[in-house]
Amino acid sequence: MLKQFTKYVSQNMLGMLGMSLYILADTYFISKAVGSNGITALNLVLPLYNLIFAIGAMIGVGSAIRFVIERGKKNPDADGYFFHALICAFFISLIFVFIGIFLPDKLVALLGGDAEIIQTGTSYTRIFMCFSPFFMWNHICNAFVRNDKNPSIAMAATLFSSLFNIVFDYILMFPLGLAMKGAALATGFSPVVGILICCIHFFSRKSTIKLIPVLPSIKKLIYSCQVGVSAFVGEISSGVITVTFNMIILNLAGNTGVAAYGVVANTSLVAVALFNGIAQGSQPLISRSYGRGEEQNVRSLLKMALTTALGLGFLLMIFIFFSAPAVTAVFNSEHDLQLAAYADSGLRLYFIGFLFAGINIVGTAALSAVESVKYAFCASISRGFVATIFFAFVLSACFKMTGIWLAFPAAEFATMFITLSGLLCFTKQKGGMYHAKD
């Protein structure tokens, strides 16, 4: 079990790290090509990425969990989950495509952009939103490949799509001189690469995934999304935090403050990606053991996942404490002293939250994997919406920018009690799995 856990988690952490790197690459290259206005525009539209990714992750992870559990129960309907996930994601993505084509400038303005930022960010927003179907399909394909016992291909798909994005970021933005449009095109085509690599598994003899056409069903979609909600909130929480913080920071420190938060937010994406790697790496193993009624294996996997998350959170906090100025300098090409002061302080305070966020990210994924929907939903909603927004407004009113940075640790700490309560409730159950009930 430890060998399997190490394989799945390490490969998924590497894959998720690669996925987060293309956001950092966008930030870095945009800071070089466009300056702080480009970072501000990117940070304002970043929640749109989070929303698109979150929907794809919820449908993908939720459908893949149902696929594994229903197959464990020998349910013949299990084979229809893959096609159903793809077709539902396509119809939902059309909403984003429509907005991207016809309303990108109004969307940037709605997110807080002034006239200068709207001019900078409109073309970027229009282009990447037109690729919404591919972003969602990439999440779905990756989740099914991972749950079909092939984490190596899932990792390769994520890493090579990220590498493609980074390389073409540079080519399109600098030699070809496309600036923000180039960054958007590189980002848009990167999930296509990921999907093509996932197809290596789908067409292999090892694959048990079948593309069986089924009619879209809202009931089936909701049934899948129930156990995918933690994946949704794991992605969307960054967007909600970003929107809330952007609005507050614009009033407290203007565009410079938002640019500083862009440094903090984009750096934190790497940390979140690592924890998502633990969560997504352990989830197939937990779901498989749960589907077979192997309660002791489920508990062992939970212990390994949470211990790994806690250790990683501590290491990240220590690293950022000593290296915050160096991290800020990478994105501060104009050497703005005020931006550096905000970002250095923000990184150190914000990253305290990952001591608790790791437990929440991994814990809610585990709760979804064992169909503990109520606790997974409550913890996810708390960290992604309720607690974060509450502490952002309260602490910023009391401590200004320092309060903004402390809102994330406070929200994750409060949510941790919900997550641990759910895990404790599950581990105390005896014979609580469906095999035992049968």
Tab-separated table of C-alpha atoms in Angstrom, residues 248 389-400 403:
chain	number	residue	atom	x	y	z
A	248	ILE	CA	-10.654	44.946	-1.166
A	389	ILE	CA	-14.933	36.022	2.590
A	390	PHE	CA	-15.811	36.583	6.255
A	391	PHE	CA	-12.207	36.839	7.424
A	392	ALA	CA	-11.152	38.911	4.382
A	393	PHE	CA	-13.638	41.662	5.199
A	394	VAL	CA	-13.271	41.531	8.993
A	395	LEU	CA	-9.466	41.353	9.172
A	396	SER	CA	-8.877	43.905	6.395
A	397	ALA	CA	-11.161	46.345	8.236
A	398	CYS	CA	-9.082	45.876	11.392
A	399	PHE	CA	-5.534	45.500	10.035
A	400	LYS	CA	-5.653	46.824	6.419
A	403	GLY	CA	-5.470	41.613	7.569
